[in-house]
Short mmCIF file of C-alpha atoms in Angstrom, two decimals:
data_model
loop_
_atom_site.label_atom_id
_atom_site.label_comp_id
_atom_site.label_asym_id
_atom_site.label_seq_id
_atom_site.Cartn_x
_atom_site.Cartn_y
_atom_site.Cartn_z
CA UNK A 1 -60.21 35.67 -10.81
CA UNK A 2 -57.64 34.31 -12.17
CA UNK A 3 -55.67 31.73 -11.29
CA UNK A 4 -56.88 27.92 -12.13
CA UNK A 5 -59.82 25.95 -10.57
CA UNK A 6 -59.43 22.21 -9.94
CA UNK A 7 -60.74 19.83 -7.21
CA UNK A 8 -58.60 18.08 -5.23
CA UNK A 9 -59.50 14.08 -6.01
CA UNK A 10 -60.60 12.46 -3.37
CA UNK A 11 -58.76 9.61 -1.53
CA UNK A 12 -59.73 5.69 -3.04
CA UNK A 13 -60.62 7.97 -5.89
CA UNK A 14 -59.51 6.69 -9.89
CA UNK A 15 -56.90 9.12 -10.03
CA UNK A 16 -55.83 9.50 -13.22
CA UNK A 17 -51.94 10.88 -14.09
CA UNK A 18 -49.80 12.61 -16.87
CA UNK A 19 -50.04 16.10 -17.46
CA UNK A 20 -53.07 17.83 -17.36
CA UNK A 21 -55.74 18.88 -20.34
CA UNK A 22 -56.65 22.16 -19.67
CA UNK A 23 -59.68 23.81 -20.62
CA UNK A 24 -59.65 28.02 -21.09
CA UNK A 25 -63.43 29.17 -19.24
CA UNK A 26 -64.48 31.73 -18.93
CA UNK A 27 -67.10 33.39 -16.96
CA UNK A 28 -68.64 37.10 -14.82
CA UNK A 29 -67.93 36.74 -11.70
CA UNK A 30 -67.08 40.79 -10.96
CA UNK A 31 -69.55 43.80 -11.73
CA UNK A 32 -70.59 45.36 -13.91
CA UNK A 33 -70.89 42.01 -14.96
CA UNK A 34 -73.54 39.65 -13.55
CA UNK A 35 -72.08 38.25 -11.09
CA UNK A 36 -74.71 36.03 -9.51
CA UNK A 37 -75.02 34.04 -12.78
CA UNK A 38 -71.41 33.87 -13.20
CA UNK A 39 -70.68 31.89 -10.24
CA UNK A 40 -73.48 29.25 -11.23
CA UNK A 41 -71.97 28.91 -14.43
CA UNK A 42 -68.71 28.07 -12.41
CA UNK A 43 -70.29 25.29 -10.28
CA UNK A 44 -71.54 23.94 -12.66
CA UNK A 45 -67.95 23.85 -14.19
CA UNK A 46 -66.19 22.82 -11.49
CA UNK A 47 -68.36 19.74 -10.15
CA UNK A 48 -68.15 18.76 -13.83
CA UNK A 49 -64.22 18.84 -13.81
CA UNK A 50 -64.19 16.92 -9.93
CA UNK A 51 -66.22 13.79 -11.73
CA UNK A 52 -64.67 13.46 -14.81
CA UNK A 53 -61.88 13.18 -13.28
CA UNK A 54 -62.85 11.21 -10.46
CA UNK A 55 -63.79 8.67 -13.13
CA UNK A 56 -60.38 8.99 -14.31
CA UNK A 57 -59.95 12.07 -16.67
CA UNK A 58 -59.41 11.33 -20.13
CA UNK A 59 -57.36 9.49 -21.94
CA UNK A 60 -55.92 8.36 -18.15
CA UNK A 61 -54.52 11.94 -17.93
CA UNK A 62 -57.03 14.95 -15.02
CA UNK A 63 -58.86 17.39 -16.58
CA UNK A 64 -57.65 21.93 -15.51
CA UNK A 65 -60.06 23.98 -15.91
CA UNK A 66 -58.27 27.77 -15.68
CA UNK A 67 -60.78 30.54 -14.83
CA UNK A 68 -60.84 34.06 -16.17
CA UNK A 69 -62.87 36.53 -15.01
CA UNK A 70 -64.41 38.40 -18.13
CA UNK A 71 -66.47 41.22 -15.93
CA UNK A 72 -69.15 41.23 -18.92
CA UNK A 73 -66.38 42.93 -20.62
CA UNK A 74 -66.13 41.63 -23.94
CA UNK A 75 -62.20 43.37 -24.51
CA UNK A 76 -61.19 41.72 -21.10
CA UNK A 77 -62.79 38.63 -22.77
CA UNK A 78 -60.42 38.75 -25.72
CA UNK A 79 -57.95 39.74 -24.26
CA UNK A 80 -58.59 36.46 -21.87
CA UNK A 81 -58.66 34.04 -25.54
CA UNK A 82 -55.53 35.17 -26.26
CA UNK A 83 -54.38 34.75 -23.29
CA UNK A 84 -55.74 30.50 -22.69
CA UNK A 85 -54.85 29.69 -26.42
CA UNK A 86 -51.09 31.11 -25.05
CA UNK A 87 -51.07 28.42 -22.77
CA UNK A 88 -52.16 25.56 -24.79
CA UNK A 89 -55.45 25.21 -23.55
CA UNK A 90 -57.20 22.58 -25.39
CA UNK A 91 -60.56 24.02 -25.59
CA UNK A 92 -62.24 27.00 -24.04
CA UNK A 93 -65.96 26.89 -22.16
CA UNK A 94 -68.67 28.84 -20.50
CA UNK A 95 -70.00 32.89 -20.54
CA UNK A 96 -72.84 34.34 -20.07
CA UNK A 97 -73.60 37.55 -21.65
CA UNK A 98 -74.09 36.98 -25.34
CA UNK A 99 -72.12 40.13 -26.15
CA UNK A 100 -69.26 39.08 -24.35
CA UNK A 101 -69.50 35.42 -25.61
CA UNK A 102 -69.36 37.04 -28.57
CA UNK A 103 -66.35 39.02 -29.01
CA UNK A 104 -64.51 35.29 -27.42
CA UNK A 105 -66.41 33.89 -30.18
CA UNK A 106 -64.56 35.46 -32.94
CA UNK A 107 -60.85 35.81 -31.13
CA UNK A 108 -61.73 31.61 -30.68
CA UNK A 109 -62.22 31.51 -34.14
CA UNK A 110 -59.78 33.11 -36.08
CA UNK A 111 -58.10 31.53 -33.05
CA UNK A 112 -58.65 28.54 -34.44
CA UNK A 113 -59.71 27.66 -30.02
CA UNK A 114 -62.34 25.16 -30.08
CA UNK A 115 -65.22 27.12 -27.77
CA UNK A 116 -68.52 25.28 -25.89
CA UNK A 117 -70.63 28.52 -25.09
CA UNK A 118 -72.70 27.00 -22.32
CA UNK A 119 -74.86 30.46 -21.80
CA UNK A 120 -75.10 32.74 -24.37
CA UNK A 121 -78.59 33.12 -26.64
CA UNK A 122 -77.11 35.40 -29.57
CA UNK A 123 -78.62 34.44 -32.52
CA UNK A 124 -75.14 35.67 -34.27
CA UNK A 125 -73.13 34.35 -31.66
CA UNK A 126 -70.33 35.14 -35.28
CA UNK A 127 -70.37 37.00 -37.63
CA UNK A 128 -69.97 33.59 -40.22
CA UNK A 129 -70.54 30.23 -39.62
CA UNK A 130 -67.56 28.54 -37.87
CA UNK A 131 -65.93 24.98 -37.09
CA UNK A 132 -64.75 25.95 -33.71
CA UNK A 133 -67.56 27.64 -31.97
CA UNK A 134 -70.79 25.04 -30.60
CA UNK A 135 -73.41 26.46 -27.95
CA UNK A 136 -75.77 24.45 -25.23
CA UNK A 137 -77.95 27.16 -24.90
CA UNK A 138 -81.30 27.68 -27.54
CA UNK A 139 -80.55 30.92 -29.72
CA UNK A 140 -82.40 33.86 -28.50
CA UNK A 141 -84.91 33.96 -31.36
CA UNK A 142 -86.47 30.35 -30.36
CA UNK A 143 -86.19 30.87 -26.87
CA UNK A 144 -87.93 34.60 -27.18
CA UNK A 145 -90.68 33.43 -29.52
CA UNK A 146 -91.51 30.69 -26.72
CA UNK A 147 -91.94 33.91 -24.55
CA UNK A 148 -94.38 36.17 -27.46
CA UNK A 149 -96.34 32.35 -27.21
CA UNK A 150 -96.85 32.23 -23.48
CA UNK A 151 -97.62 36.44 -23.29
CA UNK A 152 -100.29 35.23 -26.34
CA UNK A 153 -101.91 32.60 -24.57
CA UNK A 154 -102.17 34.74 -21.60
CA UNK A 155 -104.30 37.48 -23.62
CA UNK A 156 -101.40 40.73 -23.65
CA UNK A 157 -101.97 42.25 -26.87
CA UNK A 158 -100.15 45.46 -25.81
CA UNK A 159 -96.05 44.60 -25.07
CA UNK A 160 -94.10 47.09 -23.78
CA UNK A 161 -90.36 47.09 -23.70
CA UNK A 162 -89.12 48.72 -21.22
CA UNK A 163 -85.11 48.29 -23.35
CA UNK A 164 -81.57 50.14 -22.67
CA UNK A 165 -79.70 49.92 -25.86
CA UNK A 166 -78.09 47.15 -26.61
CA UNK A 167 -77.36 44.60 -29.16
CA UNK A 168 -78.64 42.02 -26.91
CA UNK A 169 -82.00 43.80 -25.54
CA UNK A 170 -82.18 45.62 -29.44
CA UNK A 171 -82.33 41.83 -31.13
CA UNK A 172 -85.39 40.77 -28.28
CA UNK A 173 -87.13 43.65 -29.44
CA UNK A 174 -86.66 42.91 -32.91
CA UNK A 175 -87.87 38.97 -31.79
CA UNK A 176 -91.19 39.64 -30.22
CA UNK A 177 -92.32 42.32 -32.90
CA UNK A 178 -91.46 39.93 -35.36
CA UNK A 179 -93.48 37.45 -33.55
CA UNK A 180 -96.26 39.16 -32.21
CA UNK A 181 -97.66 41.73 -34.42
CA UNK A 182 -98.45 39.24 -36.86
CA UNK A 183 -100.74 38.23 -34.48
CA UNK A 184 -102.62 40.92 -33.84
CA UNK A 185 -100.67 42.44 -31.18
CA UNK A 186 -98.84 45.83 -30.69
CA UNK A 187 -94.78 46.48 -29.07
CA UNK A 188 -94.23 49.04 -27.37
CA UNK A 189 -91.05 50.18 -27.65
CA UNK A 190 -89.49 52.17 -24.37
CA UNK A 191 -85.96 54.17 -23.81
CA UNK A 192 -85.08 53.53 -20.25
CA UNK A 193 -82.02 55.72 -21.58
CA UNK A 194 -84.53 58.58 -21.35
CA UNK A 195 -87.07 57.36 -19.24
CA UNK A 196 -87.22 57.66 -14.99
CA UNK A 197 -89.06 55.16 -12.82
CA UNK A 198 -91.97 57.25 -12.60
CA UNK A 199 -91.73 58.64 -16.46
CA UNK A 200 -92.00 54.26 -17.15
CA UNK A 201 -94.77 54.32 -15.49
CA UNK A 202 -96.66 57.32 -17.30
CA UNK A 203 -95.57 56.61 -20.77
CA UNK A 204 -97.34 52.35 -19.77
CA UNK A 205 -100.95 54.18 -19.09
CA UNK A 206 -100.60 56.79 -21.83
CA UNK A 207 -100.23 53.51 -24.28
CA UNK A 208 -102.63 51.40 -22.46
CA UNK A 209 -99.92 48.53 -21.87
CA UNK A 210 -101.31 45.21 -21.02
CA UNK A 211 -97.74 44.03 -20.00
CA UNK A 212 -94.47 45.85 -19.76
CA UNK A 213 -90.98 43.46 -20.25
CA UNK A 214 -87.74 44.15 -19.05
CA UNK A 215 -84.76 44.13 -21.16
CA UNK A 216 -83.08 46.13 -18.81
CA UNK A 217 -80.09 45.15 -16.47
CA UNK A 218 -80.11 44.20 -13.11
CA UNK A 219 -80.60 45.61 -10.15
CA UNK A 220 -80.26 49.16 -12.02
CA UNK A 221 -83.05 49.85 -12.81
CA UNK A 222 -84.48 46.77 -12.81
CA UNK A 223 -85.66 46.99 -9.54
CA UNK A 224 -86.37 50.50 -9.22
CA UNK A 225 -88.11 49.81 -11.72
CA UNK A 226 -90.29 46.67 -10.64
CA UNK A 227 -91.13 48.80 -7.42
CA UNK A 228 -92.39 51.91 -8.79
CA UNK A 229 -95.08 49.54 -11.11
CA UNK A 230 -96.33 47.25 -8.32
CA UNK A 231 -96.32 50.31 -5.86
CA UNK A 232 -98.53 52.46 -9.13
CA UNK A 233 -102.51 51.43 -8.79
CA UNK A 234 -102.92 52.50 -12.36
CA UNK A 235 -100.96 49.21 -13.73
CA UNK A 236 -102.56 47.04 -11.11
CA UNK A 237 -103.96 44.62 -14.11
CA UNK A 238 -100.36 44.83 -15.94
CA UNK A 239 -98.10 41.64 -16.70
CA UNK A 240 -94.50 42.33 -15.86
CA UNK A 241 -91.81 40.21 -17.59
CA UNK A 242 -88.09 39.78 -18.28
CA UNK A 243 -87.72 37.14 -20.34
CA UNK A 244 -83.81 37.15 -19.94
CA UNK A 245 -83.85 35.84 -16.61
CA UNK A 246 -83.22 37.78 -13.95
CA UNK A 247 -86.00 36.31 -11.24
CA UNK A 248 -84.74 33.00 -12.00
CA UNK A 249 -81.26 34.02 -8.61
CA UNK A 250 -81.71 34.52 -5.16
CA UNK A 251 -80.22 38.29 -5.98
CA UNK A 252 -83.61 39.48 -7.62
CA UNK A 253 -85.88 37.66 -4.40
CA UNK A 254 -83.93 39.47 -1.78
CA UNK A 255 -83.64 42.91 -3.46
CA UNK A 256 -87.01 43.08 -3.96
CA UNK A 257 -89.39 40.51 -1.81
CA UNK A 258 -93.22 39.99 -2.74
CA UNK A 259 -92.66 42.81 -5.10
CA UNK A 260 -90.69 40.45 -7.76
CA UNK A 261 -92.68 37.60 -7.33
CA UNK A 262 -94.91 37.21 -10.91
CA UNK A 263 -92.50 38.31 -13.21
CA UNK A 264 -92.35 35.32 -15.62
CA UNK A 265 -88.49 34.92 -17.53
CA UNK A 266 -87.06 31.92 -19.41
CA UNK A 267 -85.84 29.30 -17.83
CA UNK A 268 -83.71 26.34 -19.40
CA UNK A 269 -84.93 23.28 -17.68
CA UNK A 270 -86.97 20.43 -18.28
CA UNK A 271 -90.53 19.40 -16.52
CA UNK A 272 -88.51 16.64 -15.32
CA UNK A 273 -84.83 16.59 -15.03
CA UNK A 274 -82.62 13.42 -16.33
CA UNK A 275 -81.59 10.20 -13.82
CA UNK A 276 -78.34 12.37 -13.71
CA UNK A 277 -79.83 15.76 -13.90
CA UNK A 278 -81.79 14.66 -10.25
CA UNK A 279 -78.37 13.78 -8.93
CA UNK A 280 -76.06 16.64 -10.36
CA UNK A 281 -79.00 18.95 -8.78
CA UNK A 282 -78.50 17.69 -5.39
CA UNK A 283 -74.42 18.26 -5.68
CA UNK A 284 -75.03 21.63 -6.98
CA UNK A 285 -77.27 22.88 -4.38
CA UNK A 286 -74.35 21.73 -1.90
CA UNK A 287 -71.59 23.55 -3.62
CA UNK A 288 -74.09 26.71 -4.04
CA UNK A 289 -76.15 26.11 -0.46
CA UNK A 290 -78.36 27.30 -2.72
CA UNK A 291 -81.24 25.88 -5.79
CA UNK A 292 -79.06 25.52 -8.63
CA UNK A 293 -79.75 27.88 -11.56
CA UNK A 294 -80.15 26.86 -15.18
CA UNK A 295 -77.08 28.25 -15.20
CA UNK A 296 -75.19 25.71 -13.53
CA UNK A 297 -77.35 22.25 -14.89
CA UNK A 298 -75.06 24.62 -18.60
CA UNK A 299 -71.62 24.44 -16.67
CA UNK A 300 -71.84 21.10 -15.85
CA UNK A 301 -73.36 19.50 -19.53
CA UNK A 302 -70.75 21.69 -21.50
CA UNK A 303 -67.73 19.74 -19.38
CA UNK A 304 -70.08 16.76 -19.79
CA UNK A 305 -69.59 16.85 -23.89
CA UNK A 306 -65.91 18.14 -23.33
CA UNK A 307 -65.35 15.74 -21.90
CA UNK A 308 -66.48 12.86 -24.06
CA UNK A 309 -65.16 14.86 -27.19
CA UNK A 310 -62.10 14.75 -25.63
CA UNK A 311 -62.52 11.16 -25.66
CA UNK A 312 -64.21 10.27 -28.93
CA UNK A 313 -61.29 12.26 -30.53
CA UNK A 314 -58.46 13.74 -28.85
CA UNK A 315 -57.30 16.66 -27.16
CA UNK A 316 -55.40 18.25 -29.76
CA UNK A 317 -57.51 21.47 -31.33
CA UNK A 318 -58.57 20.37 -34.31
CA UNK A 319 -60.06 16.80 -33.40
CA UNK A 320 -61.88 18.74 -30.38
CA UNK A 321 -63.57 21.29 -33.47
CA UNK A 322 -64.18 18.01 -34.85
CA UNK A 323 -66.20 16.54 -32.71
CA UNK A 324 -69.26 18.66 -32.51
CA UNK A 325 -70.77 17.29 -35.57
CA UNK A 326 -70.36 13.55 -34.00
CA UNK A 327 -70.82 14.10 -30.62
CA UNK A 328 -73.67 12.61 -27.88
CA UNK A 329 -73.93 13.45 -24.22
CA UNK A 330 -76.37 12.19 -21.92
CA UNK A 331 -76.74 15.46 -20.36
CA UNK A 332 -78.60 16.80 -17.24
CA UNK A 333 -81.35 17.95 -18.93
CA UNK A 334 -81.41 15.94 -22.04
CA UNK A 335 -79.63 14.27 -24.63
CA UNK A 336 -77.08 16.37 -26.44
CA UNK A 337 -76.20 16.56 -30.32
CA UNK A 338 -74.58 19.21 -32.68
CA UNK A 339 -76.43 20.54 -36.27
CA UNK A 340 -76.03 22.92 -38.11
CA UNK A 341 -78.94 25.47 -37.81
CA UNK A 342 -80.47 27.53 -40.63
CA UNK A 343 -79.39 31.06 -39.64
CA UNK A 344 -77.05 30.16 -36.95
CA UNK A 345 -73.48 30.12 -37.60
CA UNK A 346 -72.15 27.77 -35.10
CA UNK A 347 -72.74 24.44 -33.66
CA UNK A 348 -75.79 24.12 -32.04
CA UNK A 349 -77.33 22.38 -29.41
CA UNK A 350 -81.49 22.79 -31.01
CA UNK A 351 -83.26 22.39 -28.70
CA UNK A 352 -82.78 22.73 -25.31
CA UNK A 353 -85.86 22.56 -23.34
CA UNK A 354 -87.74 25.79 -22.53
CA UNK A 355 -90.36 26.91 -20.23
CA UNK A 356 -91.45 30.79 -18.75
CA UNK A 357 -91.29 30.54 -15.20
CA UNK A 358 -91.59 33.05 -12.42
CA UNK A 359 -91.84 33.02 -8.73
CA UNK A 360 -95.07 31.71 -6.78
CA UNK A 361 -96.70 35.15 -4.87
CA UNK A 362 -98.12 32.94 -2.64
CA UNK A 363 -94.13 32.05 -1.52
CA UNK A 364 -91.26 34.34 -3.47
CA UNK A 365 -88.89 30.85 -2.62
CA UNK A 366 -90.74 28.35 -5.37
CA UNK A 367 -91.11 28.55 -9.24
CA UNK A 368 -94.36 28.09 -11.18
CA UNK A 369 -94.07 26.59 -15.36
CA UNK A 370 -96.56 28.34 -16.55
CA UNK A 371 -95.88 27.76 -20.36
CA UNK A 372 -93.04 24.41 -22.28
CA UNK A 373 -91.77 25.09 -25.41
#
């Protein structure tokens, strides 16, 4: 998707005039990207743009979203940042995949374009501290430690990670090991490049694993692995988990049905949305014709932050970046403000709400909150 995405202002609304303030948006909208997550992100971004424009825009000027599909490709994201910067966007927003967001953040930093990363969690989003990048999603170390605490509370002390060798999955494995091992648990690494689903089941039995975490892509190989584990009577008592959130989306339920229930994952929502969040949840549901994921809320909140930054500090790039240190916004999931966090090189919302959730085995269309950080 490579065209500006704008939403018409309804009749009678407070119509902003003047030249638009362009916001460049990055999202995975085609495979091999996680396209369903990208569509939820885009729905939140577009709803945020529409509401800002209906309320008069920024300084009387409308916001205009210019969307680029990253397709989970870091090189494509870098090229998109170059193109959007040349077009004169005031800021960049979005991206779901951590490795892609890291490439986009590095390029935005080099070009001095403010980038508000909505959804990627990799701790080292940039190689060095930068004033140009801020992030709404929690750092991976924060969320995955909460997931490790859930495993300990559930009595799962022999935790296998069925992982693919990417920076994101390797980072997650390291966080789990560092948190679980000092507390008496064992982390068993299983390389999904070398194991078929059947061979993975054999390895889980041999290792006496009490939990297996799917640190893999979706739908391949995650879906075949879930089916194999569910069908193996030797593994009837094992807990399957997916910290990265694969079960959040409808595609998971459509492909796996009841087999996809009872697989805990991380979700960045509070136990109770703010009043704004309740209203936006309804609007996003209508827009998506489905229950909105936490990624859709992240998209909406990101636009709310950028709009407030532009109103309070101006729309030139330096002013937008200067706003990270002082902007405060009531978002759908709580009050958003940014700070410098040890070990994190970008301006960080510390911290968004974190839950461990699964699909209820008795009703796979309903989610159960198992643990709150």
